[in-house]
GROMACS .gro file of C-alpha atoms in nm:
model
  246
    1MET     CA    1  -9.679 -11.811  -7.364
    2THR     CA    2  -9.482 -11.538  -7.571
    3ASP     CA    3  -9.364 -11.263  -7.322
    4LEU     CA    4  -9.517 -10.927  -7.351
    5ASP     CA    5  -9.230 -10.728  -7.507
    6THR     CA    6  -9.236 -10.981  -7.785
    7VAL     CA    7  -9.608 -10.940  -7.842
    8LEU     CA    8  -9.595 -10.576  -7.842
    9THR     CA    9  -9.301 -10.590  -8.100
   10LEU     CA   10  -9.490 -10.802  -8.321
   11LEU     CA   11  -9.819 -10.620  -8.309
   12GLN     CA   12  -9.666 -10.297  -8.363
   13ASN     CA   13  -9.641 -10.385  -8.744
   14LYS     CA   14  -9.961 -10.308  -8.956
   15LEU     CA   15  -9.899 -10.569  -9.169
   16ARG     CA   16  -9.873 -10.827  -8.924
   17ARG     CA   17 -10.184 -10.719  -8.770
   18GLN     CA   18 -10.388 -10.728  -9.105
   19ILE     CA   19 -10.222 -11.083  -9.158
   20LEU     CA   20 -10.365 -11.207  -8.803
   21GLU     CA   21 -10.706 -11.043  -8.908
   22ARG     CA   22 -10.716 -11.278  -9.190
   23LEU     CA   23 -10.581 -11.588  -8.989
   24VAL     CA   24 -10.826 -11.572  -8.694
   25ARG     CA   25 -11.106 -11.606  -8.948
   26GLU     CA   26 -10.936 -11.934  -9.114
   27PRO     CA   27 -10.635 -12.073  -9.215
   28HIS     CA   28 -10.439 -11.916  -9.526
   29TYR     CA   29 -10.184 -12.000  -9.777
   30PRO     CA   30  -9.893 -11.744  -9.805
   31MET     CA   31 -10.008 -11.683 -10.155
   32GLN     CA   32 -10.368 -11.596 -10.062
   33LEU     CA   33 -10.267 -11.343  -9.808
   34ALA     CA   34 -10.031 -11.167 -10.028
   35GLU     CA   35 -10.330 -11.139 -10.283
   36ILE     CA   36 -10.590 -11.017 -10.053
   37LEU     CA   37 -10.348 -10.762  -9.879
   38ASP     CA   38 -10.174 -10.672 -10.235
   39VAL     CA   39  -9.826 -10.702 -10.117
   40SER     CA   40  -9.553 -10.952 -10.220
   41GLN     CA   41  -9.547 -11.319 -10.122
   42GLN     CA   42  -9.193 -11.285  -9.994
   43ALA     CA   43  -9.299 -11.016  -9.749
   44ILE     CA   44  -9.591 -11.222  -9.629
   45VAL     CA   45  -9.390 -11.528  -9.577
   46LYS     CA   46  -9.124 -11.289  -9.374
   47HIS     CA   47  -9.382 -11.164  -9.148
   48LEU     CA   48  -9.552 -11.532  -9.109
   49LYS     CA   49  -9.221 -11.653  -9.003
   50GLU     CA   50  -9.183 -11.372  -8.753
   51LEU     CA   51  -9.529 -11.437  -8.608
   52GLU     CA   52  -9.432 -11.803  -8.614
   53ARG     CA   53  -9.128 -11.748  -8.385
   54GLY     CA   54  -9.352 -11.575  -8.163
   55ASN     CA   55  -9.586 -11.872  -8.119
   56PHE     CA   56  -9.869 -11.641  -8.267
   57VAL     CA   57  -9.924 -11.878  -8.544
   58MET     CA   58  -9.849 -12.237  -8.658
   59LYS     CA   59  -9.804 -12.389  -8.996
   60MET     CA   60  -9.903 -12.725  -9.142
   61LYS     CA   61  -9.897 -12.910  -9.463
   62VAL     CA   62 -10.204 -12.992  -9.631
   63PRO     CA   63 -10.273 -13.184  -9.970
   64SER     CA   64 -10.315 -12.961 -10.254
   65GLU     CA   65 -10.661 -12.914 -10.424
   66LYS     CA   66 -10.507 -12.975 -10.765
   67GLY     CA   67 -10.322 -13.291 -10.693
   68GLY     CA   68  -9.964 -13.137 -10.665
   69PRO     CA   69  -9.719 -13.135 -10.372
   70PRO     CA   70  -9.844 -13.063 -10.034
   71ARG     CA   71  -9.915 -12.682  -9.949
   72THR     CA   72  -9.838 -12.484  -9.636
   73ILE     CA   73 -10.112 -12.303  -9.464
   74TYR     CA   74 -10.112 -12.093  -9.149
   75SER     CA   75 -10.342 -12.063  -8.872
   76VAL     CA   76 -10.359 -11.850  -8.532
   77GLN     CA   77 -10.215 -12.031  -8.234
   78GLN     CA   78 -10.230 -11.825  -7.915
   79SER     CA   79 -10.554 -11.681  -7.726
   80ILE     CA   80 -10.424 -11.367  -7.539
   81SER     CA   81 -10.583 -11.020  -7.434
   82LEU     CA   82 -10.358 -10.713  -7.423
   83ARG     CA   83 -10.477 -10.434  -7.158
   84ILE     CA   84 -10.314 -10.078  -7.176
   85ASP     CA   85 -10.396  -9.795  -6.948
   86LEU     CA   86 -10.187  -9.475  -6.984
   87GLY     CA   87 -10.246  -9.129  -6.859
   88PRO     CA   88 -10.134  -8.894  -6.566
   89ASP     CA   89 -10.086  -9.116  -6.255
   90LEU     CA   90 -10.150  -9.409  -6.456
   91PHE     CA   91  -9.948  -9.685  -6.661
   92SER     CA   92 -10.043 -10.043  -6.667
   93CYS     CA   93  -9.949 -10.279  -6.957
   94GLU     CA   94 -10.067 -10.638  -6.909
   95GLN     CA   95 -10.100 -10.956  -7.107
   96ARG     CA   96 -10.343 -11.226  -7.012
   97THR     CA   97 -10.422 -11.570  -7.113
   98LEU     CA   98 -10.762 -11.648  -7.207
   99PRO     CA   99 -10.905 -11.950  -7.017
  100ALA     CA  100 -10.927 -12.289  -7.227
  101GLY     CA  101 -11.220 -12.516  -7.189
  102GLY     CA  102 -11.578 -12.519  -7.351
  103PRO     CA  103 -11.867 -12.300  -7.264
  104MET     CA  104 -11.982 -12.501  -6.953
  105ARG     CA  105 -11.636 -12.514  -6.818
  106LEU     CA  106 -11.632 -12.139  -6.833
  107SER     CA  107 -11.979 -12.097  -6.693
  108ASN     CA  108 -11.869 -12.045  -6.336
  109ARG     CA  109 -11.640 -11.752  -6.456
  110LEU     CA  110 -11.893 -11.552  -6.649
  111PRO     CA  111 -12.105 -11.264  -6.560
  112LYS     CA  112 -12.472 -11.278  -6.574
  113GLY     CA  113 -12.662 -11.206  -6.874
  114VAL     CA  114 -12.520 -11.503  -7.116
  115GLU     CA  115 -12.634 -11.808  -6.892
  116ASN     CA  116 -12.878 -11.848  -7.183
  117VAL     CA  117 -12.597 -11.861  -7.462
  118VAL     CA  118 -12.391 -12.100  -7.249
  119ASN     CA  119 -12.661 -12.361  -7.227
  120THR     CA  120 -12.770 -12.299  -7.603
  121ILE     CA  121 -12.441 -12.376  -7.751
  122SER     CA  122 -12.318 -12.641  -7.516
  123GLY     CA  123 -12.227 -12.947  -7.676
  124ARG     CA  124 -12.284 -12.836  -8.030
  125LYS     CA  125 -11.988 -12.797  -8.280
  126LYS     CA  126 -12.199 -12.601  -8.526
  127ILE     CA  127 -12.453 -12.314  -8.526
  128SER     CA  128 -12.602 -12.117  -8.797
  129VAL     CA  129 -12.498 -11.761  -8.899
  130GLY     CA  130 -12.798 -11.623  -8.781
  131GLU     CA  131 -12.805 -11.776  -8.461
  132GLY     CA  132 -12.446 -11.683  -8.409
  133LEU     CA  133 -12.509 -11.318  -8.493
  134THR     CA  134 -12.765 -11.329  -8.196
  135HIS     CA  135 -12.545 -11.479  -7.940
  136ILE     CA  136 -12.222 -11.250  -8.046
  137GLN     CA  137 -12.447 -10.956  -8.019
  138GLN     CA  138 -12.578 -11.043  -7.662
  139VAL     CA  139 -12.203 -11.129  -7.538
  140ASN     CA  140 -12.077 -10.798  -7.678
  141GLU     CA  141 -12.352 -10.616  -7.494
  142VAL     CA  142 -12.233 -10.784  -7.175
  143LEU     CA  143 -11.863 -10.705  -7.276
  144GLU     CA  144 -11.947 -10.343  -7.355
  145GLU     CA  145 -12.106 -10.321  -7.020
  146LEU     CA  146 -11.798 -10.441  -6.838
  147ASP     CA  147 -11.584 -10.233  -7.018
  148ARG     CA  148 -11.791  -9.929  -6.903
  149LYS     CA  149 -11.730 -10.036  -6.561
  150ARG     CA  150 -11.384 -10.122  -6.599
  151ASP     CA  151 -11.320  -9.760  -6.740
  152ALA     CA  152 -11.489  -9.606  -6.448
  153LEU     CA  153 -11.257  -9.808  -6.198
  154ILE     CA  154 -10.965  -9.738  -6.393
  155SER     CA  155 -11.042  -9.367  -6.360
  156LEU     CA  156 -11.104  -9.390  -5.996
  157HIS     CA  157 -10.776  -9.571  -5.966
  158GLN     CA  158 -10.622  -9.250  -6.152
  159HIS     CA  159 -10.789  -9.019  -5.889
  160ILE     CA  160 -10.656  -9.188  -5.607
  161ARG     CA  161 -10.308  -9.220  -5.734
  162SER     CA  162 -10.320  -8.837  -5.817
  163ARG     CA  163 -10.395  -8.757  -5.497
  164VAL     CA  164 -10.144  -8.969  -5.339
  165SER     CA  165  -9.874  -8.831  -5.591
  166ALA     CA  166  -9.956  -8.512  -5.416
  167ALA     CA  167  -9.894  -8.596  -5.098
  168VAL     CA  168  -9.573  -8.805  -5.209
  169GLU     CA  169  -9.421  -8.483  -5.375
  170SER     CA  170  -9.480  -8.278  -5.078
  171ASP     CA  171  -9.354  -8.531  -4.806
  172PHE     CA  172  -9.055  -8.705  -4.971
  173ASP     CA  173  -8.765  -8.489  -5.074
  174HIS     CA  174  -8.553  -8.721  -5.288
  175TYR     CA  175  -8.642  -8.909  -5.607
  176GLU     CA  176  -8.532  -9.235  -5.480
  177GLN     CA  177  -8.777  -9.195  -5.167
  178ARG     CA  178  -9.042  -9.108  -5.400
  179SER     CA  179  -8.957  -9.402  -5.660
  180VAL     CA  180  -9.004  -9.658  -5.364
  181VAL     CA  181  -9.345  -9.527  -5.259
  182HIS     CA  182  -9.446  -9.547  -5.604
  183ASN     CA  183  -9.325  -9.893  -5.650
  184LEU     CA  184  -9.498  -9.971  -5.333
  185LEU     CA  185  -9.846  -9.814  -5.490
  186ASP     CA  186  -9.783  -9.981  -5.828
  187ALA     CA  187  -9.772 -10.345  -5.673
  188PRO     CA  188  -9.895 -10.306  -5.314
  189ARG     CA  189  -9.920 -10.714  -5.276
  190THR     CA  190  -9.598 -10.785  -5.403
  191ARG     CA  191  -9.270 -10.764  -5.219
  192PHE     CA  192  -8.991 -10.561  -5.349
  193ASP     CA  193  -8.692 -10.684  -5.544
  194LEU     CA  194  -8.455 -10.485  -5.313
  195ASN     CA  195  -8.123 -10.591  -5.503
  196ALA     CA  196  -8.300 -10.483  -5.844
  197MET     CA  197  -8.387 -10.130  -5.672
  198ALA     CA  198  -8.046 -10.096  -5.528
  199GLN     CA  199  -7.895 -10.148  -5.872
  200GLU     CA  200  -8.133  -9.911  -6.025
  201PHE     CA  201  -8.070  -9.626  -5.793
  202GLN     CA  202  -7.667  -9.747  -5.776
  203LEU     CA  203  -7.673  -9.772  -5.391
  204GLY     CA  204  -7.477  -9.991  -5.183
  205LYS     CA  205  -7.636 -10.191  -4.893
  206ALA     CA  206  -7.590  -9.936  -4.637
  207GLU     CA  207  -7.729  -9.646  -4.845
  208MET     CA  208  -8.023  -9.878  -4.959
  209ASP     CA  209  -8.098  -9.963  -4.589
  210THR     CA  210  -8.101  -9.618  -4.485
  211LEU     CA  211  -8.333  -9.506  -4.773
  212LEU     CA  212  -8.566  -9.776  -4.662
  213LYS     CA  213  -8.559  -9.631  -4.303
  214VAL     CA  214  -8.636  -9.286  -4.403
  215VAL     CA  215  -8.932  -9.417  -4.628
  216LYS     CA  216  -9.085  -9.607  -4.325
  217GLN     CA  217  -9.019  -9.330  -4.086
  218ARG     CA  218  -9.215  -9.077  -4.328
  219LEU     CA  219  -9.514  -9.337  -4.408
  220GLU     CA  220  -9.522  -9.374  -4.039
  221ARG     CA  221  -9.562  -9.021  -3.979
  222GLN     CA  222  -9.809  -8.962  -4.240
  223LEU     CA  223 -10.028  -9.272  -4.093
  224GLY     CA  224 -10.002  -9.107  -3.779
  225GLU     CA  225 -10.138  -8.767  -3.923
  226ARG     CA  226 -10.420  -8.930  -4.084
  227ALA     CA  227 -10.510  -9.136  -3.765
  228GLY     CA  228 -10.479  -8.813  -3.540
  229HIS     CA  229 -10.256  -8.964  -3.292
  230ILE     CA  230  -9.906  -9.121  -3.269
  231VAL     CA  231  -9.875  -9.476  -3.393
  232ALA     CA  232  -9.641  -9.706  -3.229
  233SER     CA  233  -9.481 -10.026  -3.395
  234THR     CA  234  -9.175 -10.235  -3.419
  235SER     CA  235  -8.888 -10.110  -3.649
  236ASP     CA  236  -8.930 -10.426  -3.874
  237ARG     CA  237  -9.304 -10.389  -3.965
  238ASP     CA  238  -9.389 -10.466  -4.325
  239PHE     CA  239  -9.399 -10.180  -4.571
  240ARG     CA  240  -9.770 -10.224  -4.651
  241TYR     CA  241  -9.859 -10.152  -4.272
  242TRP     CA  242  -9.733  -9.786  -4.343
  243LEU     CA  243  -9.969  -9.769  -4.642
  244GLY     CA  244 -10.257  -9.805  -4.394
  245ASP     CA  245 -10.360 -10.165  -4.466
  246LEU     CA  246 -10.438 -10.237  -4.106
   0.00000   0.00000   0.00000
């Protein structure tokens, strides 16, 4: 799978996005794309090569309709989803690979509301345009409902982070301390890469140990204040404990 940075670099170009919009519909020749998009064939070929290097498209040789030498056509190869959330106390940039398999294989992952679509199209290689429009409209309505719920959850997540950020700002004096806490909040189920963090802060092992000790102590104090009593624990307790994940 193409890495996220490469995906963002490739998609930032408008012409490449226009090329992909055409290729997802059906394979195209470079000359076709040049005529449709009103740019030179040389420019189209250049961008197709970039997309091919990024594993977005693949090329194949097909017989010429006029009996000449084989011609090269391009089609889309990857199926991915990009999600970007940005705002105060909010940043997430994520690439996800869409699941493989036919409708029946996907059925146990799908939400309610599309069961009849799965049952209707399973085992069929072709459906009419009219039937397809009906199914697409139904799936789009379910997607829109899921998006509305996701938007609300992301907004709630943002409100939580905003309130936590206020506490972090008041309780942690130094930038490095606040960064440790924010790294915890960004990925609460993922363990720190302490070496990378020490390199980022330009701290030696002793300094890094002191930093982590101070952050632990202040998280312990926050938890005790929230609980209304002194909280006792061993000194090697995992960081996630101090975040209140009891």
